[in-house]
XYZ file of C-alpha atoms in Angstrom:
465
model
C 138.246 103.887 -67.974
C 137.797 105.304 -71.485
C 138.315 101.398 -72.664
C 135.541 100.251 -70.350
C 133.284 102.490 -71.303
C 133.607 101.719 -75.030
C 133.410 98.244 -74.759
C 129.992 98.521 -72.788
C 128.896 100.872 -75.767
C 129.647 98.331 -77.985
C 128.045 95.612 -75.996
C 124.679 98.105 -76.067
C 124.555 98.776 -79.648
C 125.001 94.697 -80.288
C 122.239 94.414 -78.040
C 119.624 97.028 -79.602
C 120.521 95.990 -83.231
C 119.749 92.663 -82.180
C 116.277 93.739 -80.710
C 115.426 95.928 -83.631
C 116.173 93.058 -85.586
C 114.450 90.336 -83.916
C 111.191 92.356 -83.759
C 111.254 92.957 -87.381
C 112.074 89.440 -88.287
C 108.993 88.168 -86.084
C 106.445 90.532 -87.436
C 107.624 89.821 -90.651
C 107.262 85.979 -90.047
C 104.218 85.841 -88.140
C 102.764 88.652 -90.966
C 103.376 86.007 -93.130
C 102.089 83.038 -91.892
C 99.011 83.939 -90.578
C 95.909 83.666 -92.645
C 94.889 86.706 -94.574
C 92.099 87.381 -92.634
C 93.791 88.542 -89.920
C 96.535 90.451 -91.510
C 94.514 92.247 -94.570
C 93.773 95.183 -92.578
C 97.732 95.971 -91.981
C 98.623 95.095 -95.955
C 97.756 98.716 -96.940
C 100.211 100.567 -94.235
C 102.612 97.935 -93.725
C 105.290 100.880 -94.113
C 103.451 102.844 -91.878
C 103.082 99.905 -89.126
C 106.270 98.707 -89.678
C 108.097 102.109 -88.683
C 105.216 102.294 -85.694
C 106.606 99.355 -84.164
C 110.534 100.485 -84.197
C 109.564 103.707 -83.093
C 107.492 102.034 -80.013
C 110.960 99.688 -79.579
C 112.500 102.980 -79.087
C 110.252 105.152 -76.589
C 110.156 101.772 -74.653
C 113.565 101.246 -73.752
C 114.104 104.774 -72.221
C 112.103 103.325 -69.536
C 113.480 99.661 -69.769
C 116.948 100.428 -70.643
C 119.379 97.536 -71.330
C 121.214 96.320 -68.660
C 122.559 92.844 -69.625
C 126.148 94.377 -69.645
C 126.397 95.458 -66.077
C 128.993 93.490 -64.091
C 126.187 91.830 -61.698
C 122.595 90.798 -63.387
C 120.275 88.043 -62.296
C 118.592 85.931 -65.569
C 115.456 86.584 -63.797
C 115.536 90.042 -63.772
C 116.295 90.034 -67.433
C 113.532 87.725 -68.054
C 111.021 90.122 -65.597
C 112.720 93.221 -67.448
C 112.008 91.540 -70.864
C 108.389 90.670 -70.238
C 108.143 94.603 -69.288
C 109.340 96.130 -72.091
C 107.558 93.791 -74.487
C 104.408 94.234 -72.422
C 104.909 98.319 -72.737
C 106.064 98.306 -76.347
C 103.244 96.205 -77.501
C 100.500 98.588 -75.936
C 102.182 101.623 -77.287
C 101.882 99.189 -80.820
C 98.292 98.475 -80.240
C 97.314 102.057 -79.482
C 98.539 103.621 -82.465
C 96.712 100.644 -84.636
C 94.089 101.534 -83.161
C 94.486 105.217 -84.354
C 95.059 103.929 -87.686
C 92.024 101.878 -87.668
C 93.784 98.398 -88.269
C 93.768 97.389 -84.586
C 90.166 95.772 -84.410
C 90.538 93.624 -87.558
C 94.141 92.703 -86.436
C 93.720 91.982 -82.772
C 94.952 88.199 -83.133
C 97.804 88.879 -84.650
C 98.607 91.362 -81.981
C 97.975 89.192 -79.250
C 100.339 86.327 -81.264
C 102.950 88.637 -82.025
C 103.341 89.730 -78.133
C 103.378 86.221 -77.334
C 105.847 85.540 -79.386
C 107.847 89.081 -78.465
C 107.698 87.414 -74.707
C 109.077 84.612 -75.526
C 111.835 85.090 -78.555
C 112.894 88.046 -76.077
C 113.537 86.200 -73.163
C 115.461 83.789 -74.693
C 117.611 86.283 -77.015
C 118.054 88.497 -73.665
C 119.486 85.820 -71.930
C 121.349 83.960 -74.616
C 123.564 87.331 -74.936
C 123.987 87.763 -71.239
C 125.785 84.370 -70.881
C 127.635 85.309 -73.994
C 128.953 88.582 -72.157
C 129.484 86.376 -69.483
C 131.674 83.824 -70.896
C 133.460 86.893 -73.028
C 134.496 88.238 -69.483
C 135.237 84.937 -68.208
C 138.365 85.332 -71.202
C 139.721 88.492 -69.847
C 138.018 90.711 -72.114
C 135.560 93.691 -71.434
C 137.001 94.226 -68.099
C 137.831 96.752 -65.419
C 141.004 97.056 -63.551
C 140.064 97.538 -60.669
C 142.512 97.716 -57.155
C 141.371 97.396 -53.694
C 142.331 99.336 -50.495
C 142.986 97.563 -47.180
C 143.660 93.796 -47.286
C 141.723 92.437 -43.991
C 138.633 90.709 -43.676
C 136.338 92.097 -45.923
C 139.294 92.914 -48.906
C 139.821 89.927 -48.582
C 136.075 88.461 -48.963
C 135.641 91.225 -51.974
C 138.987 89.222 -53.743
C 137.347 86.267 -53.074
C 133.722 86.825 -54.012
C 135.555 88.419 -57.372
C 137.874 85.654 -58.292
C 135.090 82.873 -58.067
C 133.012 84.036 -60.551
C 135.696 85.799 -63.719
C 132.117 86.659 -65.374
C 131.536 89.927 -63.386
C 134.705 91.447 -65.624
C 136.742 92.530 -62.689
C 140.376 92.114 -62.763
C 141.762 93.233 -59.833
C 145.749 94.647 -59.763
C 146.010 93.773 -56.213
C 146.107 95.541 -52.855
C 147.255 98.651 -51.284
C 147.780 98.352 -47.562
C 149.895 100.318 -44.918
C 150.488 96.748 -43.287
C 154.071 95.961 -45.007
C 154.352 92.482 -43.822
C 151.571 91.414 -46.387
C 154.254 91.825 -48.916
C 155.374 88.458 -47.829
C 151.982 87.228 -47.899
C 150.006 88.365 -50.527
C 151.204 87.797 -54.547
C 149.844 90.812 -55.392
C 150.052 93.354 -52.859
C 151.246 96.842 -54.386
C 152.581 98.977 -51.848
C 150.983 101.141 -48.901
C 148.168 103.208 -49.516
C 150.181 106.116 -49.921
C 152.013 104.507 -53.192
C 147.961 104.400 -54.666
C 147.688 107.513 -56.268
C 151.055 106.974 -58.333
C 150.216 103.500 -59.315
C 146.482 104.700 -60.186
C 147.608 107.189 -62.415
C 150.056 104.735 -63.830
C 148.041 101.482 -64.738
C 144.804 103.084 -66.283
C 142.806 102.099 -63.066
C 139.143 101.854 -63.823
C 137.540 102.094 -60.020
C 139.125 101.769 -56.509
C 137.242 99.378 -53.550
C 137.624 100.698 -50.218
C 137.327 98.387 -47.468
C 139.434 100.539 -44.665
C 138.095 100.857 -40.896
C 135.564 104.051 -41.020
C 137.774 105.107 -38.428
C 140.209 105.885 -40.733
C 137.801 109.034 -42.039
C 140.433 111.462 -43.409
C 142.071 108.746 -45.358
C 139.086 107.747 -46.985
C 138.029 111.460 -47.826
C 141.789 111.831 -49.298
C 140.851 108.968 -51.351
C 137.177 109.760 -52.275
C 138.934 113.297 -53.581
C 141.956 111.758 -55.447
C 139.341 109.292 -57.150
C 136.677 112.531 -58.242
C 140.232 114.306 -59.453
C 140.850 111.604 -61.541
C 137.543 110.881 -63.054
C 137.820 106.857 -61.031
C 134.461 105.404 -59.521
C 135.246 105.129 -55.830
C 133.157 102.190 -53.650
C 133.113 102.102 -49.855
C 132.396 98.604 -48.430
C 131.334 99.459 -44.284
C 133.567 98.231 -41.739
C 130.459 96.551 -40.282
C 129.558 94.270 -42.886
C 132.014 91.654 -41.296
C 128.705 91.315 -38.499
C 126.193 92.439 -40.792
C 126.195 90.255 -44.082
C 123.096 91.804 -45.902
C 122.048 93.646 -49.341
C 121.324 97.409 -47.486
C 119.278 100.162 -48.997
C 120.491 103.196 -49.011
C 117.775 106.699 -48.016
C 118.382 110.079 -47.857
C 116.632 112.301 -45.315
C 117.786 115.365 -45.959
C 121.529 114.924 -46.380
C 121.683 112.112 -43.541
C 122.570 108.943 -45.274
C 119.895 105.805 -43.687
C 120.989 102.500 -44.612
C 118.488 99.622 -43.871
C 119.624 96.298 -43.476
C 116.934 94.856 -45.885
C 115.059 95.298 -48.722
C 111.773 94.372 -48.882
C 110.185 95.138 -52.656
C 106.545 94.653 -50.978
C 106.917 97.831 -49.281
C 106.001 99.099 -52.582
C 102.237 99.763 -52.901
C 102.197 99.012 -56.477
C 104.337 95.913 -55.444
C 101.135 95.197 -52.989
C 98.833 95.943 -56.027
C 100.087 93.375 -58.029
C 100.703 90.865 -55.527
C 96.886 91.150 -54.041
C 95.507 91.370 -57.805
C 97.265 88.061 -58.702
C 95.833 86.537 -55.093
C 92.420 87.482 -56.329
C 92.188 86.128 -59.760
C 94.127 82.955 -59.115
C 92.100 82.043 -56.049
C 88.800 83.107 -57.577
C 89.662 80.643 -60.712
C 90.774 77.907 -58.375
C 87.667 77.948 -56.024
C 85.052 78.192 -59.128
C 86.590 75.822 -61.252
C 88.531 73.040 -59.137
C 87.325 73.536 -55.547
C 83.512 72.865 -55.612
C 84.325 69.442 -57.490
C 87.114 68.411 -55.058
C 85.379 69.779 -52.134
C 82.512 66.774 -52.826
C 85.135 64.092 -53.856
C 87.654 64.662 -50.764
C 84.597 65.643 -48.466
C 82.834 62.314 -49.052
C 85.770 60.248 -48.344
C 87.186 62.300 -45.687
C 83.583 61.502 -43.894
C 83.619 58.170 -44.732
C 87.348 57.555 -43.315
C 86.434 58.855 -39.625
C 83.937 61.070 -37.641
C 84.272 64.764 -38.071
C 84.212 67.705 -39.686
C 85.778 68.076 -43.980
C 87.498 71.313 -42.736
C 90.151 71.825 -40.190
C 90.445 75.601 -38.686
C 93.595 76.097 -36.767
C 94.277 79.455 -35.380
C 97.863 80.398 -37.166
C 100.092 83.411 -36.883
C 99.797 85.885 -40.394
C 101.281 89.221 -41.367
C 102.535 91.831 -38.452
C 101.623 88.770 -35.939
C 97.851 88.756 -36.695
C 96.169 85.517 -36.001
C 93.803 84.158 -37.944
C 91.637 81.046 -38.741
C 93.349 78.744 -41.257
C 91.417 76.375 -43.329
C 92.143 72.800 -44.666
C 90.931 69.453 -45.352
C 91.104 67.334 -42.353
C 93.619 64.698 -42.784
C 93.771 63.264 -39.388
C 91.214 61.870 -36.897
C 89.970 63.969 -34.360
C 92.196 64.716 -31.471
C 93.098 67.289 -28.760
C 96.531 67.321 -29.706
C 96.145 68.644 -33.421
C 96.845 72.424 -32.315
C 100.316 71.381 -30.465
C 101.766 68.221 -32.128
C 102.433 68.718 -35.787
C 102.265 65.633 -38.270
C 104.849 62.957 -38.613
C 106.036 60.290 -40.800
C 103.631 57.520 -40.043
C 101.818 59.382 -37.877
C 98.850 57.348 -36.431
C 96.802 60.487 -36.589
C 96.634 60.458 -40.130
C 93.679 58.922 -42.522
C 94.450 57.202 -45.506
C 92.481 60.136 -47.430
C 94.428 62.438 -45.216
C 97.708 60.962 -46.615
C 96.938 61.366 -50.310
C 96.206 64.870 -49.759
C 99.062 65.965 -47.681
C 101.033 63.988 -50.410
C 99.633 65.849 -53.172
C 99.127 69.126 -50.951
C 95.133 69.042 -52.176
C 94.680 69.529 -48.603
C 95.626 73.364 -48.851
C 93.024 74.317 -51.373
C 90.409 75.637 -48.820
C 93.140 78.281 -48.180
C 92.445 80.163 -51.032
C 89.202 81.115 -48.772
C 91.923 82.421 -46.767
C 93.576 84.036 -49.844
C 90.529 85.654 -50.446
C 89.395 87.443 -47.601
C 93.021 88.907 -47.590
C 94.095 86.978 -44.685
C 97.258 84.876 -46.859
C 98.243 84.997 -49.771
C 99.550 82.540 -52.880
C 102.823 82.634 -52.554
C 103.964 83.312 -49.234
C 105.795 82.136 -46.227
C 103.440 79.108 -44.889
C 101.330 80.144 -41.976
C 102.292 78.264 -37.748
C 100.640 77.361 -35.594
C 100.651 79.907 -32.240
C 102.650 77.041 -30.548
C 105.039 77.356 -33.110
C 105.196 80.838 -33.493
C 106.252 81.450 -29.235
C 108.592 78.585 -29.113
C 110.480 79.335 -31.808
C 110.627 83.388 -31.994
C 112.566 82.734 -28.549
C 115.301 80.460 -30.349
C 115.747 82.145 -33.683
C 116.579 85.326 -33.717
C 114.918 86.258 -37.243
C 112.110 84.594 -36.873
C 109.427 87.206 -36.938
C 110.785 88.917 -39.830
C 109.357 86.306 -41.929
C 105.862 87.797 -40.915
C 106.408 91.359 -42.469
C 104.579 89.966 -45.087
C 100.851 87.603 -45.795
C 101.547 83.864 -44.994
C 100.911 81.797 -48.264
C 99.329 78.786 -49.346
C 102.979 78.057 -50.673
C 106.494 79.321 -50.644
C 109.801 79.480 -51.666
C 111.025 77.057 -48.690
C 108.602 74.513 -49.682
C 109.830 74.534 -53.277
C 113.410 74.147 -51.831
C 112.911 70.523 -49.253
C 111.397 72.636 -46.671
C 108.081 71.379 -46.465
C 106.074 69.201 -43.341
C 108.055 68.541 -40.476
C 110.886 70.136 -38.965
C 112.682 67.484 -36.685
C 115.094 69.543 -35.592
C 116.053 73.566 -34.706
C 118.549 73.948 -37.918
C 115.445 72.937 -39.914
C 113.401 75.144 -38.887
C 116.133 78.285 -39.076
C 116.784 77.052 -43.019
C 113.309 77.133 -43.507
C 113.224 81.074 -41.927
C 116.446 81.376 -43.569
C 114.814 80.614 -47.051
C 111.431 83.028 -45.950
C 113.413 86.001 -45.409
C 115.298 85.815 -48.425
C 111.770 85.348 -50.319
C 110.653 88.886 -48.595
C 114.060 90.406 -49.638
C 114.092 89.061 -53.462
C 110.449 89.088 -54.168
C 108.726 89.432 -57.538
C 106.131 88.536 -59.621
C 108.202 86.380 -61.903
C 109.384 84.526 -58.832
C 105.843 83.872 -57.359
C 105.023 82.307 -60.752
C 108.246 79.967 -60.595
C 107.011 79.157 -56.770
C 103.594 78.381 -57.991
C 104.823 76.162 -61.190
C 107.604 74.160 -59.616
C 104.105 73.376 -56.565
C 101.927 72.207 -59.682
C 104.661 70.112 -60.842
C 105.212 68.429 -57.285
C 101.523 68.233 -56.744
C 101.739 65.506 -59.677
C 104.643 64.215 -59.309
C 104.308 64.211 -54.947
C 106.925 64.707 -52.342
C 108.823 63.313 -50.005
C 108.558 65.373 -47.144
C 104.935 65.307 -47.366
C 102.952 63.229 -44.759
């Protein structure tokens, strides 16, 4: 354990030289190549500033600490952890210019330098996390680790660990009281009495219990062996074989809850965000580009068939609420537009209609919707109430993917689950691919959602009709 520990030391000292360093060395360049105007307030106290910003690097990492060495890290969470402490240190920065009265005449350098922060941060973050990554792929910065109980879900844990070397696992094998695995397994080690010997023997790092919670003295014997010994102990639940989910754990009291899903917009300042973002984008989108297409696709929708430019469709939203949906009509009128949805070459369709399902400029009236709070941006998209009874019968999660505001677009649209959905196994990957949005949500990921639906806007889609 001792040798784990000071390799991950090492690994966070590489990490916060590097930061100190890059910070200096980008102040120092963009000091330099900006004009004098901008920089002749901070000439005087460059010491002064200079020793500001380290000491704003500092107090902004005890609340963003580094965790690029940890076994299991998503590049988007270093990116969204990146952009935070950045974000945090530069304000600190900015206030004490301020103080120092060299923050008025300096403000565009400021605003550069954070850009630049954002960016040369991300990108260092990341770079070194694939380096640690392909370092533990070579055996080194690893922990032994050993595993109790050799069915199912051992078994899935062995697997899950030798697929991907760069979590820095190496496991010594498995300790089960079933002796005919000895034939079986290469590695098996004895039973689970013969652990604390070997444990003691072989410098063992942390110990994965996956035995049957039946089995509740054994795993106490081997919780208190593990605290003796100074050896992280891990329980995986005998239920996970039927219940294949990231769990939360609460405490009420001293009554462990676990809930079978985590949902980061359960967070009010989650919510805050989210609803702030929904605001300003819409608000931009309806003064700047809505008024202008509104005229263009209105005339031509009117002058390719009788009717009305907008098409309200009652639609199921958050908690089951129905609301009115808006869009640009795309089809001709017809009684069968709130039970039939569109096809490929569907007669229904205009020619105008086409283009803008094609190039989803047909959803823009939605950020009315957006607006008045009823969806939001990003967000599972919105069915009708047809939709919503037939298929909350055959899939069991279905209404989970209303615990949170329909959007205008989503993560299973970005992924070849948009328009029509032929068949029952599309429609559970497209719930499949909504839950996992309401489980994994951030910011960052909402902006990736919203890019990669510019980018197809232009570029158009297959599945669109």
């Amino acid at each position: 354990m001792e040798r784990t520990n000071k390799h991950n030391d090492f690994l966070q000292w590489i990490i916060g030289i590097g930061d100190l360093f890059l910070i200096n060395i980008l102040f120092f360049v963009i000091y330099k190549q900006m004009d004098t105007f901008y920089t002749s307030s901070i000439t005087p106290k460059l010491k002064e500033i200079v020793l500001l910003l380290n000491f704003c690097y500092f107090f902004a990492i005890y609340f963003y600490p580094i965790k690029i060495h940890l076994s299991v890290v998503f590049l988007e969470k270093i990116v969204q952890r990146s952009f935070l402490l950045i974000t945090f240190q530069s304000f600190l920065f900015a206030t004490c210019l301020i103080f120092l009265n060299v923050g008025n005449d300096s403000a565009t350098f400021i605003v550069v330098y954070y850009i630049a922060s954002i960016v040369c941060f991300s990108l260092w973050r990341v770079l070194i996390r694939m380096i640690v990554k392909v370092y533990r792929r070579k055996g080194y910065n690893t922990k032994n680790i050993i595993i109790i109980g050799a069915g199912k879900n051992g078994m899935e844990l062995y697997r899950v660990i030798k697929n991907d070397l760069s979590y820095g696992f190496n496991v010594l094998g498995f300790f089960d009281d079933n002796k005919l695995l000895d034939n079986v397994l290469p590695n098996y080690l004895g039973r689970i009495d013969d652990m604390e010997a070997f444990s003691k023997d072989h410098n063992v790092d942390e110990i994965y219990c996956t035995i049957p919670g039946t089995n509740s003295e054994k795993i106490s014997e081997l919780l208190l062996f593990a605290e003796k010994n100074m050896i992280r102990f891990y329980i995986i639940p005998e239920f996970y074989r039927d219940v294949k989910k990231s769990m939360i754990l609460d405490i009420m009291e001293t009554i462990p809850l676990l809930s079978i899903r985590k949902e980061p917009l359960q967070s009010l300042y989650n919510r805050a965000i989210k609803r702030s973002f929904d605001i300003l984008f819409s608000t931009l989108v309806l003064i700047l580009c809505y008024p202008l297409l509104y005229i263009i696709a209105g005339g031509l929708i009117k002058i390719s068939s009788p009717g009305p430019i907008l098409f309200k469709q009652k639609r199921t939203g958050i908690y089951g609420q129905i609301f009115e949906c808006y869009k640009f009509r795309t089809m001709k009128v017809n009684e069968e537009a709130d039970v039939i949805q569109a096809v490929k070459g569907d007669p229904r369709t205009t020619l105008i209609g086409s283009f803008l399902r094609r190039t989803n400029l047909d959803e823009f009236p939605q950020f009315v919707n957006v607006l008045m709070g009823d969806m939001s941006v990003v967000g599972p998209r919105p069915h009708m109430l047809k939709h919503t009874e037939q298929y909350s019968k055959l899939i069991d999660k279905y209404m989970v993917r209303h615990l949170v505001k329909p959007g205008i677009t989503g993560w299973a649209q970005i992924t070849g689950y948009r328009g029509e959905t032929r068949t029952l196994e599309q429609m559970e990957g497209r719930v499949k691919r909504d839950v996992w949005y309401l489980e994994n949500w951030s910011f960052f990921l909402d902006l990736k959602i919203v890019f990669v639906t510019v980018i197809n806007m232009f570029i158009g889609e297959k599945n669109a009709y």
